[in-house]
Amino acid sequence: MRSYQLSNTLFQRAKEIIPGGVNSPVRACRSVGRDPVFIRSAFGPMIKDADGNEYIDYVGSWGPMILGHSHPAVRRAIAEALDHGTSFGAPTELEVELAGMIIDAVPSVQMVRMVNSGTEATMSAIRLARGFTGRNIIIKFDGCYHGHADMLLVSAGSGVATLNIPGSPGVPDAVTRHTISLPYNNADAFIAVMKRSGADVAAVIIEPVAGNMGLVPPEPGFLDILREQTAQYGSLLIFDEVMTGFRVAYGGAQALYSITPDLSCFGKIVGGGLPVGAYGGRKDIMAHVAPQGPVYQAGTLSGNPIAMAAGIATLKEIRQPGFYEKIENTAARLAKGFRHVSEKTGADLTVNRVGSMIGVFFTGQPVNSYDDARKSDLNRFASYYQKMLEKGVYLPPSQFEALFVSGAHTENQIDETIRAAETSLKEIFD
Ligand code: KE4
């Protein structure tokens, strides 16, 4: 039996001085009925908690750790950058290098601005779209999470869905009245709204593969319809690739589905585990960003050299031939294993996968939207989470999150995970 004594002591202290004891709500594990473990170290696919318990990690810091933790090349790059200082608040060669790598990787991005989080990236892209078009309406999709900027906290996924809160107190109606949220994968609903209001829509923002309601892929043709309709009405199409960028392909979901958005948002992997976000796209649009244009956006630590170094090192590793094929095969093995043990144990699971992102839903029905995802049995998910943790498997503590497979996960660890899943599911469904 594992001990969690130090994690529990730390959590009691944390709750006295940090809201909910955490610096991001979903980490509090409230929806899975247990307190969080405090992590002390991580190497490769493994993390270790304060009590010395080890786990196979499928959270990967919510996506950034595509190489696995503490990758030697990333550590060397950070150490090298540290030798020259930590922050200057001035242009550096490293931010030019990372900007160039993003532009080389994603053809739709002709110019890019670094920020410090995915939230900053999407918030800035929305402001830019409104400034560029002179319009106010934003369309998003139920269950998609684009960070915690006021105008996007409408029918959001991730922690908002996990805590089952409709939006958030403190967000004035005046801010969200220009935000329309539609069902994901519902082309008819989208076309109808564009027919009615398209001329007033500044932008449509979407997770091209939804990872914040669990993992929900776009249905064939759905993204194409978004592209056609936004082009027809002069609205901008924004791909929020904070999670999918450099994850589902080196060129992101837009490469996978051959869609050219007008703006794209990035985060997570582009920082290699350090705080980095970015937004970019058509040069004629990005030219409106200050100081080149009038749309203001700024950040003290934007382009921080240490973070840039980590991002550069990460992208250099994942662009190596065979990297995506490897993590794709590893993730396919894991998804196949989940499906197999679901049948073997009679557990009602739906397993969705795109690349190295996997969603395991506790429902026997297909999951193609947020409404579908919310039909999942959250109590059984919570039991599964707890049992898997006890067996040394660290899953995202929410039905409305995705699992991430890294380049460091081995076949043995996948097979160990599947064995733990089989035992856990038997205990739950017997
Ligand atoms: P951050 O501000 O948390 O860096 O990024 C916001 C964001 C934007 N867009 C997408 C598609 C995202 O997935 C995110 C953040 N993802 C969640 C996990 N699903 C962050 C985890 C957390 O909130 O602690």
GROMACS .gro file of C-alpha atoms and ligand atoms in nm:
model
  454
    1MET     CA    1   0.000   0.000   0.000
    2ARG     CA    2   0.145   0.335  -0.101
    3SER     CA    3   0.193   0.613   0.153
    4TYR     CA    4   0.089   0.970   0.065
    5GLN     CA    5   0.178   1.121   0.401
    6LEU     CA    6   0.407   1.402   0.282
    7SER     CA    7   0.175   1.492  -0.007
    8ASN     CA    8  -0.114   1.514   0.237
    9THR     CA    9   0.085   1.731   0.480
   10LEU     CA   10   0.196   1.959   0.196
   11PHE     CA   11  -0.160   1.986   0.066
   12GLN     CA   12  -0.295   2.088   0.408
   13ARG     CA   13  -0.036   2.366   0.425
   14ALA     CA   14  -0.092   2.463   0.060
   15LYS     CA   15  -0.467   2.500   0.118
   16GLU     CA   16  -0.398   2.758   0.390
   17ILE     CA   17  -0.202   2.987   0.160
   18ILE     CA   18  -0.296   2.903  -0.202
   19PRO     CA   19  -0.662   2.896  -0.319
   20GLY     CA   20  -0.767   2.531  -0.320
   21GLY     CA   21  -0.403   2.442  -0.249
   22VAL     CA   22  -0.312   2.458  -0.617
   23ASN     CA   23  -0.201   2.708  -0.878
   24SER     CA   24  -0.441   2.571  -1.140
   25PRO     CA   25  -0.782   2.426  -1.051
   26VAL     CA   26  -0.777   2.094  -1.236
   27ARG     CA   27  -0.466   1.992  -1.039
   28ALA     CA   28  -0.673   1.980  -0.719
   29CYS     CA   29  -0.823   1.647  -0.828
   30ARG     CA   30  -1.162   1.753  -0.692
   31SER     CA   31  -1.358   1.559  -0.955
   32VAL     CA   32  -1.180   1.230  -0.883
   33GLY     CA   33  -1.245   1.225  -0.509
   34ARG     CA   34  -0.895   1.236  -0.369
   35ASP     CA   35  -0.626   1.486  -0.280
   36PRO     CA   36  -0.346   1.548  -0.528
   37VAL     CA   37  -0.002   1.397  -0.490
   38PHE     CA   38   0.280   1.651  -0.486
   39ILE     CA   39   0.540   1.580  -0.750
   40ARG     CA   40   0.910   1.611  -0.661
   41SER     CA   41   1.089   1.492  -0.978
   42ALA     CA   42   1.039   1.345  -1.324
   43PHE     CA   43   1.258   1.168  -1.579
   44GLY     CA   44   1.149   1.028  -1.913
   45PRO     CA   45   0.793   0.892  -1.881
   46MET     CA   46   0.817   0.861  -1.504
   47ILE     CA   47   0.728   1.101  -1.225
   48LYS     CA   48   0.796   1.063  -0.853
   49ASP     CA   49   0.589   1.217  -0.574
   50ALA     CA   50   0.701   1.366  -0.242
   51ASP     CA   51   0.660   1.028  -0.070
   52GLY     CA   52   0.880   0.855  -0.326
   53ASN     CA   53   0.594   0.683  -0.514
   54GLU     CA   54   0.670   0.644  -0.886
   55TYR     CA   55   0.418   0.663  -1.168
   56ILE     CA   56   0.402   0.624  -1.544
   57ASP     CA   57   0.301   0.976  -1.647
   58TYR     CA   58   0.026   1.037  -1.907
   59VAL     CA   59  -0.033   1.402  -1.811
   60GLY     CA   60   0.306   1.521  -1.932
   61SER     CA   61   0.248   1.862  -1.770
   62TRP     CA   62  -0.078   1.874  -1.978
   63GLY     CA   63   0.103   1.833  -2.307
   64PRO     CA   64   0.445   2.007  -2.310
   65MET     CA   65   0.653   1.701  -2.223
   66ILE     CA   66   0.630   1.531  -2.564
   67LEU     CA   67   0.994   1.420  -2.530
   68GLY     CA   68   0.938   1.292  -2.178
   69HIS     CA   69   1.067   1.469  -1.868
   70SER     CA   70   1.421   1.606  -1.820
   71HIS     CA   71   1.532   1.527  -2.174
   72PRO     CA   72   1.913   1.568  -2.191
   73ALA     CA   73   1.903   1.797  -2.496
   74VAL     CA   74   1.652   2.029  -2.328
   75ARG     CA   75   1.847   2.032  -2.004
   76ARG     CA   76   2.170   2.115  -2.188
   77ALA     CA   77   1.999   2.400  -2.375
   78ILE     CA   78   1.856   2.547  -2.054
   79ALA     CA   79   2.193   2.520  -1.879
   80GLU     CA   80   2.370   2.686  -2.170
   81ALA     CA   81   2.120   2.972  -2.176
   82LEU     CA   82   2.147   3.011  -1.798
   83ASP     CA   83   2.521   3.079  -1.837
   84HIS     CA   84   2.430   3.404  -2.013
   85GLY     CA   85   2.167   3.529  -1.768
   86THR     CA   86   1.796   3.472  -1.725
   87SER     CA   87   1.597   3.771  -1.850
   88PHE     CA   88   1.681   4.098  -2.022
   89GLY     CA   89   1.350   4.249  -2.137
   90ALA     CA   90   1.521   4.307  -2.468
   91PRO     CA   91   1.528   4.130  -2.805
   92THR     CA   92   1.750   3.821  -2.816
   93GLU     CA   93   1.877   3.592  -3.090
   94LEU     CA   94   1.696   3.297  -2.932
   95GLU     CA   95   1.347   3.440  -2.985
   96VAL     CA   96   1.427   3.507  -3.350
   97GLU     CA   97   1.543   3.145  -3.381
   98LEU     CA   98   1.228   2.999  -3.225
   99ALA     CA   99   1.002   3.229  -3.428
  100GLY     CA  100   1.179   3.108  -3.740
  101MET     CA  101   1.130   2.744  -3.642
  102ILE     CA  102   0.756   2.796  -3.587
  103ILE     CA  103   0.721   2.971  -3.923
  104ASP     CA  104   0.919   2.696  -4.099
  105ALA     CA  105   0.701   2.430  -3.935
  106VAL     CA  106   0.361   2.592  -3.996
  107PRO     CA  107   0.318   2.746  -4.345
  108SER     CA  108   0.008   2.946  -4.246
  109VAL     CA  109   0.220   3.133  -3.990
  110GLN     CA  110   0.410   3.408  -4.171
  111MET     CA  111   0.474   3.617  -3.858
  112VAL     CA  112   0.455   3.521  -3.490
  113ARG     CA  113   0.455   3.691  -3.150
  114MET     CA  114   0.580   3.515  -2.835
  115VAL     CA  115   0.380   3.538  -2.514
  116ASN     CA  116   0.391   3.347  -2.183
  117SER     CA  117   0.090   3.115  -2.190
  118GLY     CA  118  -0.179   2.969  -2.409
  119THR     CA  119  -0.429   3.203  -2.250
  120GLU     CA  120  -0.226   3.504  -2.356
  121ALA     CA  121  -0.197   3.361  -2.706
  122THR     CA  122  -0.570   3.311  -2.760
  123MET     CA  123  -0.668   3.633  -2.581
  124SER     CA  124  -0.429   3.828  -2.803
  125ALA     CA  125  -0.542   3.651  -3.120
  126ILE     CA  126  -0.904   3.741  -3.042
  127ARG     CA  127  -0.813   4.105  -2.978
  128LEU     CA  128  -0.617   4.110  -3.304
  129ALA     CA  129  -0.906   3.953  -3.498
  130ARG     CA  130  -1.145   4.215  -3.360
  131GLY     CA  131  -0.899   4.495  -3.433
  132PHE     CA  132  -0.830   4.370  -3.785
  133THR     CA  133  -1.195   4.313  -3.883
  134GLY     CA  134  -1.355   4.592  -3.680
  135ARG     CA  135  -1.614   4.334  -3.570
  136ASN     CA  136  -1.701   4.204  -3.221
  137ILE     CA  137  -1.865   3.861  -3.240
  138ILE     CA  138  -1.653   3.556  -3.159
  139ILE     CA  139  -1.773   3.200  -3.219
  140LYS     CA  140  -1.629   2.918  -3.009
  141PHE     CA  141  -1.747   2.562  -2.949
  142ASP     CA  142  -1.892   2.394  -2.640
  143GLY     CA  143  -1.631   2.200  -2.445
  144CYS     CA  144  -1.340   2.374  -2.610
  145TYR     CA  145  -1.110   2.551  -2.364
  146HIS     CA  146  -0.896   2.836  -2.484
  147GLY     CA  147  -0.756   2.954  -2.150
  148HIS     CA  148  -0.919   3.177  -1.893
  149ALA     CA  149  -0.954   3.509  -2.078
  150ASP     CA  150  -1.293   3.663  -1.992
  151MET     CA  151  -1.452   3.647  -2.336
  152LEU     CA  152  -1.368   3.279  -2.377
  153LEU     CA  153  -1.502   3.152  -2.043
  154VAL     CA  154  -1.829   3.048  -2.206
  155SER     CA  155  -1.925   2.677  -2.214
  156ALA     CA  156  -1.556   2.604  -2.171
  157GLY     CA  157  -1.388   2.269  -2.126
  158SER     CA  158  -1.094   2.156  -1.913
  159GLY     CA  159  -1.110   2.283  -1.556
  160VAL     CA  160  -1.434   2.475  -1.618
  161ALA     CA  161  -1.604   2.153  -1.734
  162THR     CA  162  -1.433   1.951  -1.462
  163LEU     CA  163  -1.569   2.178  -1.190
  164ASN     CA  164  -1.905   2.187  -1.375
  165ILE     CA  165  -1.931   2.566  -1.355
  166PRO     CA  166  -2.127   2.741  -1.633
  167GLY     CA  167  -1.867   3.013  -1.682
  168SER     CA  168  -1.719   3.218  -1.404
  169PRO     CA  169  -1.832   3.488  -1.162
  170GLY     CA  170  -1.646   3.813  -1.229
  171VAL     CA  171  -1.699   3.799  -1.604
  172PRO     CA  172  -1.944   4.079  -1.696
  173ASP     CA  173  -2.223   3.996  -1.941
  174ALA     CA  174  -2.095   4.292  -2.143
  175VAL     CA  175  -1.781   4.091  -2.211
  176THR     CA  176  -1.939   3.760  -2.305
  177ARG     CA  177  -2.241   3.893  -2.495
  178HIS     CA  178  -2.031   3.896  -2.812
  179THR     CA  179  -1.929   3.533  -2.763
  180ILE     CA  180  -2.139   3.260  -2.923
  181SER     CA  181  -2.069   2.899  -2.828
  182LEU     CA  182  -2.195   2.625  -3.060
  183PRO     CA  183  -2.192   2.244  -3.045
  184TYR     CA  184  -1.860   2.097  -3.164
  185ASN     CA  185  -1.892   1.897  -3.488
  186ASN     CA  186  -2.237   2.048  -3.561
  187ALA     CA  187  -2.189   2.199  -3.906
  188ASP     CA  188  -2.560   2.283  -3.953
  189ALA     CA  189  -2.570   2.494  -3.634
  190PHE     CA  190  -2.255   2.676  -3.741
  191ILE     CA  191  -2.378   2.744  -4.096
  192ALA     CA  192  -2.707   2.877  -3.961
  193VAL     CA  193  -2.533   3.123  -3.726
  194MET     CA  194  -2.294   3.237  -4.000
  195LYS     CA  195  -2.589   3.289  -4.236
  196ARG     CA  196  -2.755   3.507  -3.975
  197SER     CA  197  -2.456   3.690  -3.830
  198GLY     CA  198  -2.152   3.608  -4.043
  199ALA     CA  199  -2.100   3.968  -4.151
  200ASP     CA  200  -2.055   4.063  -3.783
  201VAL     CA  201  -1.831   3.771  -3.684
  202ALA     CA  202  -1.472   3.879  -3.617
  203ALA     CA  203  -1.342   3.526  -3.571
  204VAL     CA  204  -1.422   3.162  -3.518
  205ILE     CA  205  -1.185   2.997  -3.272
  206ILE     CA  206  -1.162   2.622  -3.238
  207GLU     CA  207  -0.945   2.345  -3.102
  208PRO     CA  208  -0.899   2.161  -3.435
  209VAL     CA  209  -0.877   1.844  -3.227
  210ALA     CA  210  -1.063   1.900  -2.903
  211GLY     CA  211  -0.857   1.797  -2.601
  212ASN     CA  212  -1.047   1.973  -2.323
  213MET     CA  213  -1.366   1.770  -2.321
  214GLY     CA  214  -1.165   1.454  -2.327
  215LEU     CA  215  -1.032   1.383  -2.677
  216VAL     CA  216  -1.285   1.457  -2.956
  217PRO     CA  217  -1.164   1.459  -3.317
  218PRO     CA  218  -1.325   1.681  -3.580
  219GLU     CA  219  -1.572   1.490  -3.797
  220PRO     CA  220  -1.476   1.468  -4.166
  221GLY     CA  221  -1.549   1.798  -4.337
  222PHE     CA  222  -1.626   1.996  -4.022
  223LEU     CA  223  -1.308   2.204  -4.026
  224ASP     CA  224  -1.342   2.256  -4.404
  225ILE     CA  225  -1.686   2.407  -4.348
  226LEU     CA  226  -1.544   2.645  -4.087
  227ARG     CA  227  -1.279   2.751  -4.338
  228GLU     CA  228  -1.530   2.798  -4.624
  229GLN     CA  229  -1.783   2.992  -4.417
  230THR     CA  230  -1.530   3.224  -4.250
  231ALA     CA  231  -1.374   3.302  -4.589
  232GLN     CA  232  -1.719   3.368  -4.735
  233TYR     CA  233  -1.812   3.621  -4.463
  234GLY     CA  234  -1.471   3.781  -4.413
  235SER     CA  235  -1.433   3.639  -4.062
  236LEU     CA  236  -1.099   3.505  -3.941
  237LEU     CA  237  -1.046   3.136  -3.865
  238ILE     CA  238  -0.831   3.090  -3.555
  239PHE     CA  239  -0.690   2.745  -3.478
  240ASP     CA  240  -0.614   2.711  -3.111
  241GLU     CA  241  -0.320   2.472  -3.141
  242VAL     CA  242  -0.193   2.529  -2.789
  243MET     CA  243  -0.239   2.156  -2.731
  244THR     CA  244  -0.232   2.013  -3.085
  245GLY     CA  245   0.052   2.228  -3.216
  246PHE     CA  246   0.365   2.015  -3.262
  247ARG     CA  247   0.168   1.737  -3.087
  248VAL     CA  248  -0.046   1.566  -3.353
  249ALA     CA  249   0.208   1.654  -3.624
  250TYR     CA  250   0.510   1.882  -3.647
  251GLY     CA  251   0.290   2.122  -3.844
  252GLY     CA  252   0.002   2.078  -3.600
  253ALA     CA  253  -0.359   1.977  -3.669
  254GLN     CA  254  -0.368   2.215  -3.965
  255ALA     CA  255  -0.110   1.995  -4.134
  256LEU     CA  256  -0.301   1.680  -4.042
  257TYR     CA  257  -0.631   1.809  -4.184
  258SER     CA  258  -0.488   2.034  -4.460
  259ILE     CA  259  -0.667   2.346  -4.343
  260THR     CA  260  -0.509   2.693  -4.360
  261PRO     CA  261  -0.633   2.909  -4.072
  262ASP     CA  262  -0.579   3.284  -4.066
  263LEU     CA  263  -0.429   3.283  -3.715
  264SER     CA  264  -0.294   3.004  -3.495
  265CYS     CA  265  -0.221   2.989  -3.124
  266PHE     CA  266   0.052   2.781  -2.966
  267GLY     CA  267   0.179   2.693  -2.620
  268LYS     CA  268   0.293   2.390  -2.420
  269ILE     CA  269   0.537   2.206  -2.652
  270VAL     CA  270   0.683   2.527  -2.802
  271GLY     CA  271   0.814   2.607  -2.454
  272GLY     CA  272   0.951   2.259  -2.386
  273GLY     CA  273   0.804   2.274  -2.036
  274LEU     CA  274   0.881   2.641  -1.969
  275PRO     CA  275   0.619   2.919  -1.987
  276VAL     CA  276   0.575   3.000  -2.356
  277GLY     CA  277   0.275   3.083  -2.573
  278ALA     CA  278   0.268   3.222  -2.924
  279TYR     CA  279   0.021   3.348  -3.180
  280GLY     CA  280   0.081   3.405  -3.547
  281GLY     CA  281  -0.057   3.386  -3.896
  282ARG     CA  282  -0.104   3.593  -4.209
  283LYS     CA  283   0.147   3.879  -4.230
  284ASP     CA  284  -0.122   4.131  -4.328
  285ILE     CA  285  -0.306   4.051  -4.005
  286MET     CA  286  -0.002   4.027  -3.775
  287ALA     CA  287   0.118   4.364  -3.909
  288HIS     CA  288  -0.163   4.514  -3.698
  289VAL     CA  289   0.010   4.410  -3.373
  290ALA     CA  290   0.194   4.685  -3.183
  291PRO     CA  291   0.439   4.836  -3.232
  292GLN     CA  292   0.403   4.767  -3.606
  293GLY     CA  293   0.030   4.830  -3.586
  294PRO     CA  294  -0.229   4.963  -3.341
  295VAL     CA  295  -0.346   4.642  -3.168
  296TYR     CA  296  -0.171   4.650  -2.832
  297GLN     CA  297  -0.023   4.341  -2.665
  298ALA     CA  298   0.284   4.320  -2.444
  299GLY     CA  299   0.465   4.103  -2.189
  300THR     CA  300   0.761   4.149  -1.953
  301LEU     CA  301   0.887   3.794  -1.997
  302SER     CA  302   0.768   3.732  -2.352
  303GLY     CA  303   1.047   3.563  -2.546
  304ASN     CA  304   1.238   3.484  -2.226
  305PRO     CA  305   1.575   3.338  -2.336
  306ILE     CA  306   1.566   3.037  -2.104
  307ALA     CA  307   1.218   2.944  -2.224
  308MET     CA  308   1.316   3.002  -2.586
  309ALA     CA  309   1.615   2.771  -2.542
  310ALA     CA  310   1.392   2.496  -2.404
  311GLY     CA  311   1.147   2.538  -2.692
  312ILE     CA  312   1.419   2.538  -2.956
  313ALA     CA  313   1.579   2.224  -2.813
  314THR     CA  314   1.242   2.049  -2.798
  315LEU     CA  315   1.150   2.130  -3.157
  316LYS     CA  316   1.495   2.023  -3.277
  317GLU     CA  317   1.440   1.682  -3.121
  318ILE     CA  318   1.081   1.620  -3.236
  319ARG     CA  319   1.148   1.722  -3.595
  320GLN     CA  320   1.394   1.435  -3.627
  321PRO     CA  321   1.278   1.170  -3.881
  322GLY     CA  322   1.064   0.900  -3.724
  323PHE     CA  323   0.972   1.081  -3.402
  324TYR     CA  324   0.600   1.118  -3.478
  325GLU     CA  325   0.578   0.768  -3.621
  326LYS     CA  326   0.724   0.636  -3.294
  327ILE     CA  327   0.484   0.817  -3.061
  328GLU     CA  328   0.195   0.738  -3.294
  329ASN     CA  329   0.274   0.367  -3.270
  330THR     CA  330   0.312   0.384  -2.893
  331ALA     CA  331  -0.020   0.564  -2.855
  332ALA     CA  332  -0.193   0.323  -3.095
  333ARG     CA  333  -0.070   0.033  -2.877
  334LEU     CA  334  -0.212   0.203  -2.569
  335ALA     CA  335  -0.549   0.282  -2.730
  336LYS     CA  336  -0.577  -0.071  -2.867
  337GLY     CA  337  -0.502  -0.205  -2.521
  338PHE     CA  338  -0.769   0.013  -2.360
  339ARG     CA  339  -1.024  -0.107  -2.616
  340HIS     CA  340  -0.922  -0.468  -2.563
  341VAL     CA  341  -0.957  -0.459  -2.184
  342SER     CA  342  -1.286  -0.272  -2.220
  343GLU     CA  343  -1.428  -0.565  -2.416
  344LYS     CA  344  -1.258  -0.824  -2.193
  345THR     CA  345  -1.399  -0.676  -1.871
  346GLY     CA  346  -1.735  -0.570  -2.012
  347ALA     CA  347  -1.653  -0.209  -1.918
  348ASP     CA  348  -1.844   0.050  -2.122
  349LEU     CA  349  -1.557   0.261  -2.256
  350THR     CA  350  -1.518   0.473  -2.567
  351VAL     CA  351  -1.155   0.535  -2.664
  352ASN     CA  352  -1.074   0.822  -2.904
  353ARG     CA  353  -0.724   0.885  -3.036
  354VAL     CA  354  -0.552   1.139  -3.261
  355GLY     CA  355  -0.177   1.092  -3.283
  356SER     CA  356  -0.036   1.073  -2.930
  357MET     CA  357  -0.348   1.220  -2.766
  358ILE     CA  358  -0.600   0.974  -2.623
  359GLY     CA  359  -0.942   1.014  -2.459
  360VAL     CA  360  -1.095   0.731  -2.252
  361PHE     CA  361  -1.463   0.798  -2.184
  362PHE     CA  362  -1.673   0.599  -1.938
  363THR     CA  363  -1.962   0.558  -2.178
  364GLY     CA  364  -2.042   0.292  -2.433
  365GLN     CA  365  -2.170   0.554  -2.678
  366PRO     CA  366  -1.962   0.738  -2.939
  367VAL     CA  367  -1.822   1.071  -2.817
  368ASN     CA  368  -1.826   1.340  -3.087
  369SER     CA  369  -1.930   1.643  -2.883
  370TYR     CA  370  -1.930   1.794  -2.535
  371ASP     CA  371  -2.288   1.670  -2.478
  372ASP     CA  372  -2.171   1.318  -2.565
  373ALA     CA  373  -1.872   1.350  -2.331
  374ARG     CA  374  -2.093   1.463  -2.045
  375LYS     CA  375  -2.288   1.136  -2.065
  376SER     CA  376  -1.980   0.962  -1.925
  377ASP     CA  377  -2.006   0.799  -1.583
  378LEU     CA  378  -1.801   1.042  -1.375
  379ASN     CA  379  -1.821   0.828  -1.061
  380ARG     CA  380  -1.673   0.528  -1.238
  381PHE     CA  381  -1.410   0.753  -1.393
  382ALA     CA  382  -1.316   0.875  -1.043
  383SER     CA  383  -1.285   0.517  -0.915
  384TYR     CA  384  -1.073   0.427  -1.219
  385TYR     CA  385  -0.847   0.727  -1.162
  386GLN     CA  386  -0.789   0.633  -0.798
  387LYS     CA  387  -0.721   0.267  -0.875
  388MET     CA  388  -0.480   0.351  -1.155
  389LEU     CA  389  -0.293   0.595  -0.932
  390GLU     CA  390  -0.257   0.323  -0.667
  391LYS     CA  391  -0.115   0.097  -0.938
  392GLY     CA  392   0.145   0.357  -1.043
  393VAL     CA  393  -0.032   0.513  -1.343
  394TYR     CA  394  -0.069   0.892  -1.336
  395LEU     CA  395  -0.370   0.998  -1.548
  396PRO     CA  396  -0.523   1.342  -1.599
  397PRO     CA  397  -0.758   1.383  -1.296
  398SER     CA  398  -1.064   1.461  -1.507
  399GLN     CA  399  -1.291   1.290  -1.756
  400PHE     CA  400  -1.265   1.610  -1.960
  401GLU     CA  401  -0.893   1.594  -2.030
  402ALA     CA  402  -0.673   1.400  -2.273
  403LEU     CA  403  -0.387   1.157  -2.209
  404PHE     CA  404  -0.051   1.228  -2.367
  405VAL     CA  405   0.206   0.972  -2.481
  406SER     CA  406   0.567   1.088  -2.509
  407GLY     CA  407   0.871   0.974  -2.702
  408ALA     CA  408   1.000   0.827  -2.375
  409HIS     CA  409   0.716   0.580  -2.308
  410THR     CA  410   0.825   0.222  -2.378
  411GLU     CA  411   0.618  -0.078  -2.491
  412ASN     CA  412   0.674  -0.234  -2.149
  413GLN     CA  413   0.527   0.071  -1.977
  414ILE     CA  414   0.230   0.066  -2.216
  415ASP     CA  415   0.170  -0.301  -2.143
  416GLU     CA  416   0.203  -0.234  -1.766
  417THR     CA  417  -0.056   0.041  -1.803
  418ILE     CA  418  -0.296  -0.190  -1.984
  419ARG     CA  419  -0.258  -0.457  -1.716
  420ALA     CA  420  -0.334  -0.196  -1.449
  421ALA     CA  421  -0.637  -0.082  -1.650
  422GLU     CA  422  -0.769  -0.438  -1.680
  423THR     CA  423  -0.738  -0.499  -1.305
  424SER     CA  424  -0.894  -0.162  -1.223
  425LEU     CA  425  -1.184  -0.207  -1.464
  426LYS     CA  426  -1.255  -0.556  -1.330
  427GLU     CA  427  -1.276  -0.411  -0.978
  428ILE     CA  428  -1.513  -0.136  -1.098
  429PHE     CA  429  -1.739  -0.330  -1.334
  430ASP     CA  430  -1.763  -0.664  -1.149
  431KE4     P1  431  -0.250   2.804  -2.057
  431KE4     O1  432  -0.292   2.948  -2.031
  431KE4     O2  433  -0.297   2.711  -1.948
  431KE4     O3  434  -0.100   2.792  -2.087
  431KE4     O4  435  -0.319   2.757  -2.194
  431KE4     C1  436  -0.459   2.766  -2.204
  431KE4     C2  437  -0.507   2.670  -2.312
  431KE4     C3  438  -0.543   2.721  -2.435
  431KE4     N1  439  -0.585   2.640  -2.535
  431KE4     C4  440  -0.590   2.506  -2.518
  431KE4     C5  441  -0.635   2.419  -2.632
  431KE4     C6  442  -0.552   2.448  -2.394
  431KE4     O5  443  -0.558   2.313  -2.379
  431KE4     C7  444  -0.509   2.531  -2.290
  431KE4     C8  445  -0.471   2.478  -2.153
  431KE4     N2  446  -0.488   2.337  -2.133
  431KE4     C9  447  -0.517   2.294  -1.999
  431KE4    C10  448  -0.524   2.141  -1.998
  431KE4     N3  449  -0.627   2.091  -2.078
  431KE4    C11  450  -0.423   2.348  -1.898
  431KE4    C12  451  -0.422   2.275  -1.766
  431KE4    C13  452  -0.460   2.367  -1.655
  431KE4     O6  453  -0.550   2.452  -1.674
  431KE4     O7  454  -0.400   2.351  -1.547
   0.00000   0.00000   0.00000
